[in-house]
PDB file of C-alpha atoms in Angstrom:
ATOM      1  CA  UNK F  23      83.302  84.653   9.342  1.00  0.00           C
ATOM      2  CA  UNK F  24      83.588  82.491   6.293  1.00  0.00           C
ATOM      3  CA  UNK F  25      79.840  81.868   6.125  1.00  0.00           C
ATOM      4  CA  UNK F  26      79.174  85.411   4.922  1.00  0.00           C
ATOM      5  CA  UNK F  27      81.246  84.617   1.841  1.00  0.00           C
ATOM      6  CA  UNK F  28      78.986  81.683   0.972  1.00  0.00           C
ATOM      7  CA  UNK F  29      75.788  83.698   0.675  1.00  0.00           C
ATOM      8  CA  UNK F  30      75.181  87.433   0.479  1.00  0.00           C
ATOM      9  CA  UNK F  31      71.856  89.279   0.851  1.00  0.00           C
ATOM     10  CA  UNK F  32      71.463  89.706  -2.910  1.00  0.00           C
ATOM     11  CA  UNK F  33      71.871  85.967  -3.468  1.00  0.00           C
ATOM     12  CA  UNK F  34      69.626  85.196  -0.490  1.00  0.00           C
ATOM     13  CA  UNK F  35      66.852  87.272  -2.018  1.00  0.00           C
ATOM     14  CA  UNK F  36      66.827  85.014  -5.057  1.00  0.00           C
ATOM     15  CA  UNK F  37      67.296  81.713  -3.201  1.00  0.00           C
ATOM     16  CA  UNK F  38      65.853  82.002   0.318  1.00  0.00           C
ATOM     17  CA  UNK F  39      65.919  78.230   0.881  1.00  0.00           C
ATOM     18  CA  UNK F  40      69.723  78.440   1.144  1.00  0.00           C
ATOM     19  CA  UNK F  41      69.291  80.451   4.347  1.00  0.00           C
ATOM     20  CA  UNK F  42      67.789  77.368   5.967  1.00  0.00           C
ATOM     21  CA  UNK F  43      71.022  75.476   5.419  1.00  0.00           C
ATOM     22  CA  UNK F  44      73.085  78.460   6.574  1.00  0.00           C
ATOM     23  CA  UNK F  45      71.072  78.589   9.807  1.00  0.00           C
ATOM     24  CA  UNK F  46      71.517  74.851  10.207  1.00  0.00           C
ATOM     25  CA  UNK F  47      75.286  75.240   9.808  1.00  0.00           C
ATOM     26  CA  UNK F  48      75.336  78.054  12.400  1.00  0.00           C
ATOM     27  CA  UNK F  49      73.388  75.865  14.834  1.00  0.00           C
ATOM     28  CA  UNK F  50      75.621  72.825  14.370  1.00  0.00           C
ATOM     29  CA  UNK F  51      78.752  74.940  14.752  1.00  0.00           C
ATOM     30  CA  UNK F  52      77.317  76.499  17.925  1.00  0.00           C
ATOM     31  CA  UNK F  53      76.423  73.058  19.250  1.00  0.00           C
ATOM     32  CA  UNK F  54      79.912  71.684  18.687  1.00  0.00           C
ATOM     33  CA  UNK F  55      81.699  74.684  20.186  1.00  0.00           C
ATOM     34  CA  UNK F  56      79.226  74.868  23.070  1.00  0.00           C
ATOM     35  CA  UNK F  57      79.659  71.185  23.856  1.00  0.00           C
ATOM     36  CA  UNK F  58      83.450  71.397  23.799  1.00  0.00           C
ATOM     37  CA  UNK F  59      83.728  74.526  25.947  1.00  0.00           C
ATOM     38  CA  UNK F  60      80.591  74.677  28.161  1.00  0.00           C
ATOM     39  CA  UNK F  61      79.168  71.193  28.644  1.00  0.00           C
ATOM     40  CA  UNK F  62      76.730  72.171  31.374  1.00  0.00           C
ATOM     41  CA  UNK F  63      75.207  75.073  29.390  1.00  0.00           C
ATOM     42  CA  UNK F  64      75.285  73.673  25.847  1.00  0.00           C
ATOM     43  CA  UNK F  65      71.810  74.845  24.824  1.00  0.00           C
ATOM     44  CA  UNK F  66      72.329  78.420  25.979  1.00  0.00           C
ATOM     45  CA  UNK F  67      75.774  78.699  24.414  1.00  0.00           C
ATOM     46  CA  UNK F  68      74.511  77.139  21.181  1.00  0.00           C
ATOM     47  CA  UNK F  69      71.810  79.780  20.802  1.00  0.00           C
ATOM     48  CA  UNK F  70      74.176  82.630  21.701  1.00  0.00           C
ATOM     49  CA  UNK F  71      76.836  81.501  19.234  1.00  0.00           C
ATOM     50  CA  UNK F  72      74.287  80.982  16.450  1.00  0.00           C
ATOM     51  CA  UNK F  73      72.901  84.482  16.981  1.00  0.00           C
ATOM     52  CA  UNK F  74      76.358  86.052  17.106  1.00  0.00           C
ATOM     53  CA  UNK F  75      77.324  84.248  13.899  1.00  0.00           C
ATOM     54  CA  UNK F  76      74.230  85.504  12.071  1.00  0.00           C
ATOM     55  CA  UNK F  77      74.532  89.169  13.119  1.00  0.00           C
ATOM     56  CA  UNK F  78      76.842  90.293  10.250  1.00  0.00           C
ATOM     57  CA  UNK F  79      74.551  88.761   7.632  1.00  0.00           C
ATOM     58  CA  UNK F  80      71.443  90.273   9.209  1.00  0.00           C
ATOM     59  CA  UNK F  81      73.126  93.679   9.422  1.00  0.00           C
ATOM     60  CA  UNK F  82      74.012  93.647   5.732  1.00  0.00           C
ATOM     61  CA  UNK F  83      70.522  92.404   4.862  1.00  0.00           C
ATOM     62  CA  UNK F  84      68.828  95.213   6.801  1.00  0.00           C
ATOM     63  CA  UNK F  85      71.191  97.804   5.299  1.00  0.00           C
ATOM     64  CA  UNK F  86      70.367  96.540   1.812  1.00  0.00           C
ATOM     65  CA  UNK F  87      66.633  96.761   2.490  1.00  0.00           C
ATOM     66  CA  UNK F  88      66.983 100.321   3.807  1.00  0.00           C
ATOM     67  CA  UNK F  89      68.878 101.349   0.673  1.00  0.00           C
ATOM     68  CA  UNK F  90      66.139  99.839  -1.482  1.00  0.00           C
ATOM     69  CA  UNK F  91      63.483 101.729   0.497  1.00  0.00           C
ATOM     70  CA  UNK F  92      65.357 105.009   0.083  1.00  0.00           C
ATOM     71  CA  UNK F  93      65.713 104.426  -3.658  1.00  0.00           C
ATOM     72  CA  UNK F  94      61.987 103.725  -4.001  1.00  0.00           C
ATOM     73  CA  UNK F  95      61.078 106.777  -1.905  1.00  0.00           C
ATOM     74  CA  UNK F  96      62.988 109.181  -4.164  1.00  0.00           C
TER      75      UNK F  96
END
């Protein structure tokens, strides 16, 4: 997605408050898409879409932390 281009894990480490706004954007996007497509299950679809949107960022963040741990352990 485009959101991963806005903030990367290295930048997020220095400015964690920006992650709040990124999460807010994911939630609003999930709400809009969920309301348009699944009106009867908006809350469930909103959460699912927000989680799916945040998975690539979380994966890169965890990978970065593992690399830092391996570098410290050597």
